[in-house]
Amino acid sequence: MTPPLPPPATADPGVRALTPVSRVLRLCLHALLFGLLALAAGRAVADSAPRAGWVVAACAVLAAVYLAGVRTPAVHSSARAGAVWLAGLCAAWAALLVVSPDGLWIAFPLYFLELHLLRLRWGVAAVAVTAAAAIGGFVGHHSLAHSTAVTPGAFLGPLLGGAVAVATVLGYQALYRESERRRELIEELITTRAELAAAERDAGILAERERLAREIHDTLAQGLSSIQLLLRAAERTLPEGSAALPHIGRAREAAQENLAEARRFVRALTPPDLEHGSLPAALERLCSGAPGPRVRFSLSGTPRPLPTPYEVALLRIAQSALANVVRHAGAGRAEITLTFMDSSVTLDIVDDGKGFDPTSAPSGDGGFGLPAMRSRAETLSGLFTVESAPCQGTAVAVTLPLPAEALS
């Protein structure tokens, strides 16, 4: 509970400083209490009341007790110390109420302190007792002074004051809780935005690495490989002892060295999942670490080395499809199968989830990433298919024809 009152006995030392609005409200409460005490003492002196000295002394004691609590750190950090201070304050107020009917006015700031320092149910009970004491003290003074009949305002004033205090504190607490929820939401949004930015940056880095690896493999590496083959053919066609043979041999060796260097570049730009093993090993790690449904990996056929763009495409398609299974399918089981055939390699991702209608799936991220998977497959002249129906699970398959170097 953090109403706009001093001093917060239940406050944690690590809690943020009070807002400017709360500080202003605290100052207003200080001013109200001291103003009412000054008014009570001033009236007693001005009217030359029989107990004017006692009234001034009681007001001074009450002001001293209040100041002591406000300036004592323990009252701000300990609920027990706050309760003890509140009890002393109420005792000083009771003494003032005994010697002056004007002590009735001090009940209003006491309401806020009681609601602030005590738990809600105890605070409301304390407000009720304080209101009853204020009414009783005022009525008692009128009876001793044989004054005119007590007006209804003597009863309604303390009761309405207590009701207003309770409503004010409850309203402030509701606003404070809403403010805290919004603050937490804003902090969560800021954190999420930072995480998304980091994820997008990492995704961009990986995408650029893949693009460079694909470009080097498809241009430089293929060109150097073709040059090497042409130089071999030239060596075979030249007669023995030709003066051009040493130059062609050195050119072929240079092409071979540069081809090896290009392949090292491609390996260095390989995604981290493929850096420490083969594609089947990367897919098996992907299945074992997937959250949500049980995912099983199976390998069919005889594995063979694949060019880096093929391994990257198959791994990324598997990751995207498995992410869709976790996020959207509501599946209990899933299976990823990698099949090596004579002239192609096939990847199947099957789940027993709720399925969907592929013909009505939207494009983009909201469409389970199907366009991105299809694009990866078609870039390598592959075939991408999706089979699904509501309540019948989903099967995603991609078939890539093996390039000539993988068939040899």
mmCIF file of C-alpha atoms in Angstrom:
data_model
loop_
_atom_site.group_PDB
_atom_site.id
_atom_site.type_symbol
_atom_site.label_atom_id
_atom_site.label_comp_id
_atom_site.label_asym_id
_atom_site.label_seq_id
_atom_site.Cartn_x
_atom_site.Cartn_y
_atom_site.Cartn_z
ATOM 1 C CA MET A 1 0.000 0.000 0.000
ATOM 2 C CA THR A 2 1.510 3.322 -1.064
ATOM 3 C CA PRO A 3 -1.008 6.110 -0.531
ATOM 4 C CA PRO A 4 0.043 9.740 -0.802
ATOM 5 C CA LEU A 5 0.842 10.144 2.861
ATOM 6 C CA PRO A 6 3.858 10.412 5.131
ATOM 7 C CA PRO A 7 5.670 8.447 6.253
ATOM 8 C CA PRO A 8 5.514 5.082 4.434
ATOM 9 C CA ALA A 9 6.322 2.646 7.230
ATOM 10 C CA THR A 10 6.091 -0.371 4.955
ATOM 11 C CA ALA A 11 8.304 1.078 2.251
ATOM 12 C CA ASP A 12 11.224 -1.001 1.067
ATOM 13 C CA PRO A 13 14.569 0.889 1.187
ATOM 14 C CA GLY A 14 15.112 -0.080 -2.449
ATOM 15 C CA VAL A 15 11.803 1.318 -3.644
ATOM 16 C CA ARG A 16 11.980 4.260 -6.032
ATOM 17 C CA ALA A 17 11.585 7.774 -4.665
ATOM 18 C CA LEU A 18 8.078 9.090 -4.337
ATOM 19 C CA THR A 19 6.643 10.879 -7.327
ATOM 20 C CA PRO A 20 6.381 14.700 -7.224
ATOM 21 C CA VAL A 21 2.605 14.362 -6.734
ATOM 22 C CA SER A 22 3.155 12.239 -3.636
ATOM 23 C CA ARG A 23 5.633 14.759 -2.234
ATOM 24 C CA VAL A 24 3.141 17.574 -2.700
ATOM 25 C CA LEU A 25 0.437 15.548 -0.959
ATOM 26 C CA ARG A 26 2.773 14.836 1.941
ATOM 27 C CA LEU A 27 3.533 18.531 2.306
ATOM 28 C CA CYS A 28 -0.192 19.287 2.200
ATOM 29 C CA LEU A 29 -0.783 16.799 5.017
ATOM 30 C CA HIS A 30 1.985 18.388 7.094
ATOM 31 C CA ALA A 31 0.507 21.822 6.500
ATOM 32 C CA LEU A 32 -3.007 20.611 7.360
ATOM 33 C CA LEU A 33 -1.962 19.031 10.645
ATOM 34 C CA PHE A 34 0.161 21.951 11.839
ATOM 35 C CA GLY A 35 -2.444 24.445 10.662
ATOM 36 C CA LEU A 36 -5.191 22.711 12.626
ATOM 37 C CA LEU A 37 -2.972 22.520 15.717
ATOM 38 C CA ALA A 38 -2.162 26.225 15.413
ATOM 39 C CA LEU A 39 -5.854 26.990 14.992
ATOM 40 C CA ALA A 40 -6.811 24.981 18.086
ATOM 41 C CA ALA A 41 -4.095 26.605 20.208
ATOM 42 C CA GLY A 42 -4.879 30.068 18.868
ATOM 43 C CA ARG A 43 -8.612 29.751 19.593
ATOM 44 C CA ALA A 44 -7.908 28.593 23.140
ATOM 45 C CA VAL A 45 -5.633 31.580 23.766
ATOM 46 C CA ALA A 46 -7.898 34.090 22.010
ATOM 47 C CA ASP A 47 -11.007 32.938 23.891
ATOM 48 C CA SER A 48 -9.106 32.855 27.210
ATOM 49 C CA ALA A 49 -10.328 29.324 27.759
ATOM 50 C CA PRO A 50 -9.916 27.973 31.303
ATOM 51 C CA ARG A 51 -7.539 25.293 30.028
ATOM 52 C CA ALA A 52 -5.748 27.381 27.424
ATOM 53 C CA GLY A 53 -2.341 26.440 28.814
ATOM 54 C CA TRP A 54 -3.186 22.751 28.691
ATOM 55 C CA VAL A 55 -4.491 23.093 25.117
ATOM 56 C CA VAL A 56 -1.296 24.808 23.963
ATOM 57 C CA ALA A 57 0.818 22.177 25.717
ATOM 58 C CA ALA A 58 -1.188 19.309 24.181
ATOM 59 C CA CYS A 59 -0.869 20.864 20.727
ATOM 60 C CA ALA A 60 2.883 21.251 21.219
ATOM 61 C CA VAL A 61 3.272 17.649 22.358
ATOM 62 C CA LEU A 62 1.242 16.402 19.385
ATOM 63 C CA ALA A 63 3.333 18.488 16.988
ATOM 64 C CA ALA A 64 6.560 17.200 18.578
ATOM 65 C CA VAL A 65 5.460 13.560 18.318
ATOM 66 C CA TYR A 66 4.470 14.086 14.693
ATOM 67 C CA LEU A 67 7.792 15.727 13.812
ATOM 68 C CA ALA A 68 9.733 12.989 15.590
ATOM 69 C CA GLY A 69 7.995 10.308 13.519
ATOM 70 C CA VAL A 70 8.458 12.148 10.238
ATOM 71 C CA ARG A 71 12.203 12.577 10.854
ATOM 72 C CA THR A 72 12.863 9.061 12.247
ATOM 73 C CA PRO A 73 14.157 6.645 9.553
ATOM 74 C CA ALA A 74 12.840 3.583 11.409
ATOM 75 C CA VAL A 75 9.283 4.834 11.014
ATOM 76 C CA HIS A 76 9.808 4.925 7.242
ATOM 77 C CA SER A 77 11.195 1.396 6.982
ATOM 78 C CA SER A 78 9.536 -0.613 9.760
ATOM 79 C CA ALA A 79 5.811 -1.350 10.033
ATOM 80 C CA ARG A 80 6.189 -1.974 13.773
ATOM 81 C CA ALA A 81 7.936 1.365 14.348
ATOM 82 C CA GLY A 82 5.255 3.093 12.300
ATOM 83 C CA ALA A 83 2.509 1.487 14.392
ATOM 84 C CA VAL A 84 4.234 2.551 17.631
ATOM 85 C CA TRP A 85 4.551 6.107 16.344
ATOM 86 C CA LEU A 86 0.890 6.123 15.319
ATOM 87 C CA ALA A 87 -0.124 4.892 18.783
ATOM 88 C CA GLY A 88 1.854 7.726 20.423
ATOM 89 C CA LEU A 89 0.280 10.213 18.043
ATOM 90 C CA CYS A 90 -3.221 8.971 18.864
ATOM 91 C CA ALA A 91 -2.451 9.141 22.593
ATOM 92 C CA ALA A 92 -1.320 12.777 22.262
ATOM 93 C CA TRP A 93 -4.445 13.529 20.230
ATOM 94 C CA ALA A 94 -6.640 11.918 22.881
ATOM 95 C CA ALA A 95 -5.064 14.206 25.480
ATOM 96 C CA LEU A 96 -5.821 17.210 23.263
ATOM 97 C CA LEU A 97 -9.377 15.985 22.781
ATOM 98 C CA VAL A 98 -9.830 15.807 26.563
ATOM 99 C CA VAL A 99 -8.839 19.448 27.105
ATOM 100 C CA SER A 100 -10.357 21.009 23.962
ATOM 101 C CA PRO A 101 -13.325 20.235 21.689
ATOM 102 C CA ASP A 102 -11.268 21.679 18.829
ATOM 103 C CA GLY A 103 -9.234 18.439 18.931
ATOM 104 C CA LEU A 104 -12.044 17.082 16.779
ATOM 105 C CA TRP A 105 -10.410 18.704 13.741
ATOM 106 C CA ILE A 106 -7.204 16.682 14.088
ATOM 107 C CA ALA A 107 -9.148 13.475 13.375
ATOM 108 C CA PHE A 108 -9.115 14.166 9.624
ATOM 109 C CA PRO A 109 -5.309 14.024 9.076
ATOM 110 C CA LEU A 110 -5.187 11.082 11.494
ATOM 111 C CA TYR A 111 -7.512 9.155 9.188
ATOM 112 C CA PHE A 112 -4.968 9.330 6.370
ATOM 113 C CA LEU A 113 -2.084 8.322 8.616
ATOM 114 C CA GLU A 114 -4.001 5.310 9.941
ATOM 115 C CA LEU A 115 -4.938 4.162 6.454
ATOM 116 C CA HIS A 116 -1.364 4.654 5.302
ATOM 117 C CA LEU A 117 0.473 2.960 8.157
ATOM 118 C CA LEU A 118 -1.872 0.029 8.848
ATOM 119 C CA ARG A 119 -3.196 -2.755 6.712
ATOM 120 C CA LEU A 120 -6.454 -1.861 5.012
ATOM 121 C CA ARG A 121 -8.854 -3.660 7.346
ATOM 122 C CA TRP A 122 -7.021 -2.435 10.461
ATOM 123 C CA GLY A 123 -6.805 1.041 8.993
ATOM 124 C CA VAL A 124 -10.548 1.180 8.345
ATOM 125 C CA ALA A 125 -11.203 -0.064 11.891
ATOM 126 C CA ALA A 126 -8.842 2.599 13.282
ATOM 127 C CA VAL A 127 -10.674 5.270 11.270
ATOM 128 C CA ALA A 128 -13.981 4.133 12.743
ATOM 129 C CA VAL A 129 -12.582 4.214 16.305
ATOM 130 C CA THR A 130 -11.064 7.651 15.693
ATOM 131 C CA ALA A 131 -14.356 8.989 14.347
ATOM 132 C CA ALA A 132 -16.216 7.595 17.368
ATOM 133 C CA ALA A 133 -13.644 9.133 19.746
ATOM 134 C CA ALA A 134 -13.900 12.513 18.003
ATOM 135 C CA ILE A 135 -17.690 12.483 18.221
ATOM 136 C CA GLY A 136 -17.590 11.332 21.835
ATOM 137 C CA GLY A 137 -15.087 14.011 22.834
ATOM 138 C CA PHE A 138 -17.044 16.774 21.159
ATOM 139 C CA VAL A 139 -20.345 15.661 22.690
ATOM 140 C CA GLY A 140 -18.678 15.307 26.114
ATOM 141 C CA HIS A 141 -17.388 18.885 26.039
ATOM 142 C CA HIS A 142 -20.836 20.188 25.114
ATOM 143 C CA SER A 143 -22.401 18.219 27.935
ATOM 144 C CA LEU A 144 -19.888 19.549 30.502
ATOM 145 C CA ALA A 145 -20.376 23.095 29.245
ATOM 146 C CA HIS A 146 -24.192 22.693 29.311
ATOM 147 C CA SER A 147 -24.261 24.075 25.782
ATOM 148 C CA THR A 148 -27.159 23.910 23.397
ATOM 149 C CA ALA A 149 -28.106 20.598 21.861
ATOM 150 C CA VAL A 150 -25.496 19.001 19.653
ATOM 151 C CA THR A 151 -26.237 19.518 15.966
ATOM 152 C CA PRO A 152 -26.201 16.628 13.445
ATOM 153 C CA GLY A 153 -23.023 18.114 11.996
ATOM 154 C CA ALA A 154 -21.111 16.965 15.081
ATOM 155 C CA PHE A 155 -21.868 13.385 14.010
ATOM 156 C CA LEU A 156 -21.857 13.773 10.235
ATOM 157 C CA GLY A 157 -18.567 15.720 10.097
ATOM 158 C CA PRO A 158 -16.249 13.003 11.500
ATOM 159 C CA LEU A 159 -18.188 10.227 9.741
ATOM 160 C CA LEU A 160 -18.111 11.944 6.351
ATOM 161 C CA GLY A 161 -14.466 12.878 6.889
ATOM 162 C CA GLY A 162 -13.608 9.231 7.571
ATOM 163 C CA ALA A 163 -15.555 8.096 4.497
ATOM 164 C CA VAL A 164 -13.791 10.671 2.310
ATOM 165 C CA ALA A 165 -10.380 9.597 3.653
ATOM 166 C CA VAL A 166 -11.094 5.909 2.988
ATOM 167 C CA ALA A 167 -12.399 6.649 -0.523
ATOM 168 C CA THR A 168 -9.420 8.911 -1.291
ATOM 169 C CA VAL A 169 -6.816 6.382 -0.159
ATOM 170 C CA LEU A 170 -8.529 3.489 -1.961
ATOM 171 C CA GLY A 171 -8.772 5.555 -5.134
ATOM 172 C CA TYR A 172 -5.123 6.545 -4.917
ATOM 173 C CA GLN A 173 -4.074 2.949 -4.365
ATOM 174 C CA ALA A 174 -6.061 1.855 -7.422
ATOM 175 C CA LEU A 175 -4.396 4.577 -9.520
ATOM 176 C CA TYR A 176 -0.979 3.649 -8.131
ATOM 177 C CA ARG A 177 -1.469 -0.041 -8.984
ATOM 178 C CA GLU A 178 -2.558 0.894 -12.487
ATOM 179 C CA SER A 179 0.470 3.157 -12.819
ATOM 180 C CA GLU A 180 2.752 0.336 -11.680
ATOM 181 C CA ARG A 181 1.191 -2.069 -14.170
ATOM 182 C CA ARG A 182 1.733 0.439 -16.951
ATOM 183 C CA ARG A 183 5.312 1.030 -15.831
ATOM 184 C CA GLU A 184 6.003 -2.716 -15.812
ATOM 185 C CA LEU A 185 4.375 -3.041 -19.224
ATOM 186 C CA ILE A 186 6.501 -0.210 -20.616
ATOM 187 C CA GLU A 187 9.661 -1.783 -19.171
ATOM 188 C CA GLU A 188 8.659 -5.133 -20.656
ATOM 189 C CA LEU A 189 8.025 -3.511 -24.035
ATOM 190 C CA ILE A 190 11.401 -1.770 -23.916
ATOM 191 C CA THR A 191 13.112 -5.047 -23.022
ATOM 192 C CA THR A 192 11.230 -6.889 -25.755
ATOM 193 C CA ARG A 193 12.132 -4.209 -28.284
ATOM 194 C CA ALA A 194 15.795 -4.537 -27.348
ATOM 195 C CA GLU A 195 15.592 -8.324 -27.635
ATOM 196 C CA LEU A 196 13.865 -8.051 -31.017
ATOM 197 C CA ALA A 197 16.500 -5.619 -32.219
ATOM 198 C CA ALA A 198 19.242 -7.995 -31.101
ATOM 199 C CA ALA A 199 17.457 -10.941 -32.729
ATOM 200 C CA GLU A 200 17.000 -9.000 -35.975
ATOM 201 C CA ARG A 201 20.659 -7.987 -35.914
ATOM 202 C CA ASP A 202 21.749 -11.592 -35.381
ATOM 203 C CA ALA A 203 19.351 -12.772 -38.073
ATOM 204 C CA GLY A 204 20.737 -10.151 -40.436
ATOM 205 C CA ILE A 205 24.300 -11.240 -39.701
ATOM 206 C CA LEU A 206 23.412 -14.894 -40.313
ATOM 207 C CA ALA A 207 21.505 -14.031 -43.483
ATOM 208 C CA GLU A 208 24.461 -12.035 -44.801
ATOM 209 C CA ARG A 209 26.830 -14.872 -43.959
ATOM 210 C CA GLU A 210 24.613 -17.298 -45.829
ATOM 211 C CA ARG A 211 24.332 -14.940 -48.800
ATOM 212 C CA LEU A 212 28.094 -14.479 -49.004
ATOM 213 C CA ALA A 213 28.688 -18.206 -48.684
ATOM 214 C CA ARG A 214 26.171 -18.879 -51.451
ATOM 215 C CA GLU A 215 27.640 -16.191 -53.709
ATOM 216 C CA ILE A 216 31.218 -17.404 -53.199
ATOM 217 C CA HIS A 217 30.172 -20.998 -53.793
ATOM 218 C CA ASP A 218 28.059 -20.256 -56.848
ATOM 219 C CA THR A 219 30.442 -17.796 -58.511
ATOM 220 C CA LEU A 220 34.076 -17.862 -57.430
ATOM 221 C CA ALA A 221 34.245 -21.517 -56.425
ATOM 222 C CA GLN A 222 32.365 -22.746 -59.486
ATOM 223 C CA GLY A 223 34.397 -20.493 -61.767
ATOM 224 C CA LEU A 224 37.709 -21.676 -60.313
ATOM 225 C CA SER A 225 36.548 -25.279 -60.576
ATOM 226 C CA SER A 226 35.681 -24.768 -64.240
ATOM 227 C CA ILE A 227 39.048 -23.102 -64.883
ATOM 228 C CA GLN A 228 40.815 -26.056 -63.313
ATOM 229 C CA LEU A 229 38.897 -28.529 -65.481
ATOM 230 C CA LEU A 230 39.657 -26.513 -68.625
ATOM 231 C CA LEU A 231 43.358 -26.394 -67.751
ATOM 232 C CA ARG A 232 43.391 -30.183 -67.227
ATOM 233 C CA ALA A 233 41.819 -30.611 -70.637
ATOM 234 C CA ALA A 234 44.407 -28.267 -72.145
ATOM 235 C CA GLU A 235 47.224 -30.273 -70.534
ATOM 236 C CA ARG A 236 45.919 -33.462 -72.068
ATOM 237 C CA THR A 237 45.605 -31.983 -75.544
ATOM 238 C CA LEU A 238 49.076 -30.421 -75.698
ATOM 239 C CA PRO A 239 51.915 -32.589 -77.018
ATOM 240 C CA GLU A 240 54.526 -33.896 -74.631
ATOM 241 C CA GLY A 241 57.363 -31.416 -74.116
ATOM 242 C CA SER A 242 55.338 -28.399 -75.169
ATOM 243 C CA ALA A 243 56.656 -25.095 -73.782
ATOM 244 C CA ALA A 244 53.164 -24.163 -72.611
ATOM 245 C CA LEU A 245 52.768 -27.187 -70.305
ATOM 246 C CA PRO A 246 54.699 -25.715 -67.302
ATOM 247 C CA HIS A 247 52.698 -22.495 -67.494
ATOM 248 C CA ILE A 248 49.417 -24.391 -67.680
ATOM 249 C CA GLY A 249 50.509 -26.572 -64.748
ATOM 250 C CA ARG A 250 51.288 -23.521 -62.632
ATOM 251 C CA ALA A 251 47.982 -21.910 -63.638
ATOM 252 C CA ARG A 252 46.097 -25.110 -62.684
ATOM 253 C CA GLU A 253 47.867 -25.224 -59.298
ATOM 254 C CA ALA A 254 47.026 -21.565 -58.671
ATOM 255 C CA ALA A 255 43.390 -22.239 -59.571
ATOM 256 C CA GLN A 256 43.358 -25.257 -57.260
ATOM 257 C CA GLU A 257 44.833 -23.245 -54.381
ATOM 258 C CA ASN A 258 42.346 -20.436 -54.881
ATOM 259 C CA LEU A 259 39.483 -22.941 -55.092
ATOM 260 C CA ALA A 260 40.563 -24.403 -51.757
ATOM 261 C CA GLU A 261 40.754 -20.882 -50.312
ATOM 262 C CA ALA A 262 37.244 -20.087 -51.599
ATOM 263 C CA ARG A 263 35.932 -23.265 -50.000
ATOM 264 C CA ARG A 264 37.570 -22.272 -46.719
ATOM 265 C CA PHE A 265 35.737 -18.959 -46.941
ATOM 266 C CA VAL A 266 32.467 -20.796 -47.497
ATOM 267 C CA ARG A 267 33.097 -23.049 -44.502
ATOM 268 C CA ALA A 268 33.961 -20.027 -42.355
ATOM 269 C CA LEU A 269 30.655 -18.406 -43.305
ATOM 270 C CA THR A 270 28.659 -21.534 -42.559
ATOM 271 C CA PRO A 271 25.880 -21.071 -39.945
ATOM 272 C CA PRO A 272 26.958 -21.978 -36.392
ATOM 273 C CA ASP A 273 24.680 -25.037 -36.352
ATOM 274 C CA LEU A 274 26.685 -26.543 -39.204
ATOM 275 C CA GLU A 275 30.153 -25.498 -38.049
ATOM 276 C CA HIS A 276 30.744 -28.470 -35.752
ATOM 277 C CA GLY A 277 29.197 -31.331 -37.673
ATOM 278 C CA SER A 278 27.155 -32.544 -40.588
ATOM 279 C CA LEU A 279 23.591 -31.658 -41.547
ATOM 280 C CA PRO A 280 22.139 -34.828 -39.931
ATOM 281 C CA ALA A 281 23.930 -33.985 -36.675
ATOM 282 C CA ALA A 282 22.612 -30.409 -36.776
ATOM 283 C CA LEU A 283 19.047 -31.670 -37.393
ATOM 284 C CA GLU A 284 19.352 -34.145 -34.540
ATOM 285 C CA ARG A 285 20.489 -31.376 -32.184
ATOM 286 C CA LEU A 286 17.580 -29.253 -33.385
ATOM 287 C CA CYS A 287 15.086 -32.012 -32.532
ATOM 288 C CA SER A 288 16.573 -32.771 -29.128
ATOM 289 C CA GLY A 289 16.525 -29.124 -28.084
ATOM 290 C CA ALA A 290 13.049 -28.248 -29.351
ATOM 291 C CA PRO A 291 10.553 -27.122 -26.674
ATOM 292 C CA GLY A 292 6.953 -28.293 -26.554
ATOM 293 C CA PRO A 293 6.092 -31.506 -28.448
ATOM 294 C CA ARG A 294 8.307 -34.582 -28.651
ATOM 295 C CA VAL A 295 10.366 -34.334 -31.832
ATOM 296 C CA ARG A 296 12.110 -37.345 -33.348
ATOM 297 C CA PHE A 297 14.758 -37.273 -36.063
ATOM 298 C CA SER A 298 15.331 -40.099 -38.507
ATOM 299 C CA LEU A 299 17.825 -40.539 -41.333
ATOM 300 C CA SER A 300 17.168 -42.590 -44.444
ATOM 301 C CA GLY A 301 19.628 -43.536 -47.138
ATOM 302 C CA THR A 302 23.368 -43.075 -47.246
ATOM 303 C CA PRO A 303 24.442 -39.595 -46.126
ATOM 304 C CA ARG A 304 26.732 -37.730 -48.451
ATOM 305 C CA PRO A 305 28.390 -34.298 -48.259
ATOM 306 C CA LEU A 306 26.214 -31.538 -49.620
ATOM 307 C CA PRO A 307 27.227 -28.078 -50.807
ATOM 308 C CA THR A 308 26.925 -25.458 -48.111
ATOM 309 C CA PRO A 309 23.906 -23.661 -49.694
ATOM 310 C CA TYR A 310 21.991 -26.958 -49.683
ATOM 311 C CA GLU A 311 22.782 -27.705 -46.060
ATOM 312 C CA VAL A 312 21.915 -24.151 -45.026
ATOM 313 C CA ALA A 313 18.600 -24.214 -46.907
ATOM 314 C CA LEU A 314 17.534 -27.573 -45.459
ATOM 315 C CA LEU A 315 18.513 -26.559 -41.914
ATOM 316 C CA ARG A 316 16.702 -23.230 -42.132
ATOM 317 C CA ILE A 317 13.567 -24.864 -43.534
ATOM 318 C CA ALA A 318 13.639 -27.412 -40.707
ATOM 319 C CA GLN A 319 14.063 -24.673 -38.099
ATOM 320 C CA SER A 320 11.225 -22.609 -39.551
ATOM 321 C CA ALA A 321 8.855 -25.571 -39.860
ATOM 322 C CA LEU A 322 9.636 -26.777 -36.337
ATOM 323 C CA ALA A 323 9.087 -23.256 -34.976
ATOM 324 C CA ASN A 324 5.647 -23.285 -36.613
ATOM 325 C CA VAL A 325 4.890 -26.628 -34.980
ATOM 326 C CA VAL A 326 5.804 -25.256 -31.552
ATOM 327 C CA ARG A 327 3.970 -21.935 -31.946
ATOM 328 C CA HIS A 328 0.888 -22.814 -33.967
ATOM 329 C CA ALA A 329 0.231 -26.531 -34.343
ATOM 330 C CA GLY A 330 -0.558 -27.539 -30.764
ATOM 331 C CA ALA A 331 1.020 -30.892 -31.580
ATOM 332 C CA GLY A 332 2.002 -33.657 -29.211
ATOM 333 C CA ARG A 333 4.500 -35.328 -31.569
ATOM 334 C CA ALA A 334 6.553 -34.314 -34.579
ATOM 335 C CA GLU A 335 9.112 -36.060 -36.774
ATOM 336 C CA ILE A 336 11.841 -34.752 -39.046
ATOM 337 C CA THR A 337 13.146 -37.146 -41.694
ATOM 338 C CA LEU A 338 16.158 -36.535 -43.923
ATOM 339 C CA THR A 339 16.286 -38.885 -46.915
ATOM 340 C CA PHE A 340 19.241 -39.240 -49.276
ATOM 341 C CA MET A 341 18.328 -40.703 -52.681
ATOM 342 C CA ASP A 342 20.371 -41.329 -55.799
ATOM 343 C CA SER A 343 19.874 -37.902 -57.340
ATOM 344 C CA SER A 344 18.084 -35.847 -54.671
ATOM 345 C CA VAL A 345 17.738 -35.211 -50.971
ATOM 346 C CA THR A 346 14.368 -34.837 -49.213
ATOM 347 C CA LEU A 347 13.427 -33.280 -45.898
ATOM 348 C CA ASP A 348 10.037 -34.082 -44.325
ATOM 349 C CA ILE A 349 8.573 -32.427 -41.224
ATOM 350 C CA VAL A 350 5.357 -34.068 -39.988
ATOM 351 C CA ASP A 351 3.278 -33.263 -36.894
ATOM 352 C CA ASP A 352 -0.019 -34.449 -35.386
ATOM 353 C CA GLY A 353 -1.274 -30.948 -34.570
ATOM 354 C CA LYS A 354 -4.478 -29.124 -35.394
ATOM 355 C CA GLY A 355 -3.521 -28.483 -39.012
ATOM 356 C CA PHE A 356 -4.835 -25.744 -41.279
ATOM 357 C CA ASP A 357 -6.044 -25.059 -44.797
ATOM 358 C CA PRO A 358 -2.934 -24.361 -46.932
ATOM 359 C CA THR A 359 -5.018 -22.635 -49.624
ATOM 360 C CA SER A 360 -6.227 -19.972 -47.185
ATOM 361 C CA ALA A 361 -2.993 -19.444 -45.221
ATOM 362 C CA PRO A 362 -1.926 -15.777 -45.331
ATOM 363 C CA SER A 363 1.491 -14.832 -46.555
ATOM 364 C CA GLY A 364 4.326 -13.426 -44.473
ATOM 365 C CA ASP A 365 5.085 -14.163 -40.870
ATOM 366 C CA GLY A 366 1.421 -14.610 -40.092
ATOM 367 C CA GLY A 367 1.298 -17.443 -42.680
ATOM 368 C CA PHE A 368 3.670 -19.764 -40.807
ATOM 369 C CA GLY A 369 6.645 -18.636 -42.903
ATOM 370 C CA LEU A 370 5.611 -20.817 -45.854
ATOM 371 C CA PRO A 371 6.644 -18.296 -48.525
ATOM 372 C CA ALA A 372 10.144 -18.047 -47.024
ATOM 373 C CA MET A 373 10.539 -21.838 -46.991
ATOM 374 C CA ARG A 374 9.239 -22.137 -50.533
ATOM 375 C CA SER A 375 11.635 -19.404 -51.687
ATOM 376 C CA ARG A 376 14.630 -21.221 -50.187
ATOM 377 C CA ALA A 377 13.681 -24.441 -51.945
ATOM 378 C CA GLU A 378 12.991 -22.813 -55.324
ATOM 379 C CA THR A 379 16.301 -20.917 -55.187
ATOM 380 C CA LEU A 380 18.022 -24.319 -55.430
ATOM 381 C CA SER A 381 15.569 -25.609 -58.081
ATOM 382 C CA GLY A 382 13.819 -27.674 -55.430
ATOM 383 C CA LEU A 383 10.202 -28.699 -54.882
ATOM 384 C CA PHE A 384 8.332 -27.509 -51.788
ATOM 385 C CA THR A 385 4.972 -29.012 -50.777
ATOM 386 C CA VAL A 386 2.608 -28.646 -47.840
ATOM 387 C CA GLU A 387 -0.115 -31.131 -46.985
ATOM 388 C CA SER A 388 -2.522 -30.264 -44.184
ATOM 389 C CA ALA A 389 -6.173 -30.103 -43.196
ATOM 390 C CA PRO A 390 -7.961 -28.921 -40.055
ATOM 391 C CA CYS A 391 -7.553 -31.433 -37.207
ATOM 392 C CA GLN A 392 -5.378 -33.723 -39.379
ATOM 393 C CA GLY A 393 -1.860 -32.485 -38.743
ATOM 394 C CA THR A 394 0.611 -31.031 -41.205
ATOM 395 C CA ALA A 395 3.326 -32.444 -43.472
ATOM 396 C CA VAL A 396 5.973 -30.210 -45.019
ATOM 397 C CA ALA A 397 8.322 -31.681 -47.617
ATOM 398 C CA VAL A 398 11.166 -30.195 -49.614
ATOM 399 C CA THR A 399 13.109 -32.075 -52.317
ATOM 400 C CA LEU A 400 16.346 -30.718 -53.697
ATOM 401 C CA PRO A 401 18.070 -32.224 -56.756
ATOM 402 C CA LEU A 402 21.685 -33.017 -55.985
ATOM 403 C CA PRO A 403 24.287 -31.030 -57.929
ATOM 404 C CA ALA A 404 26.822 -32.788 -60.116
ATOM 405 C CA GLU A 405 29.651 -32.453 -57.553
ATOM 406 C CA ALA A 406 27.548 -34.197 -54.901
ATOM 407 C CA LEU A 407 26.753 -37.078 -57.254
ATOM 408 C CA SER A 408 30.394 -37.801 -58.085
#
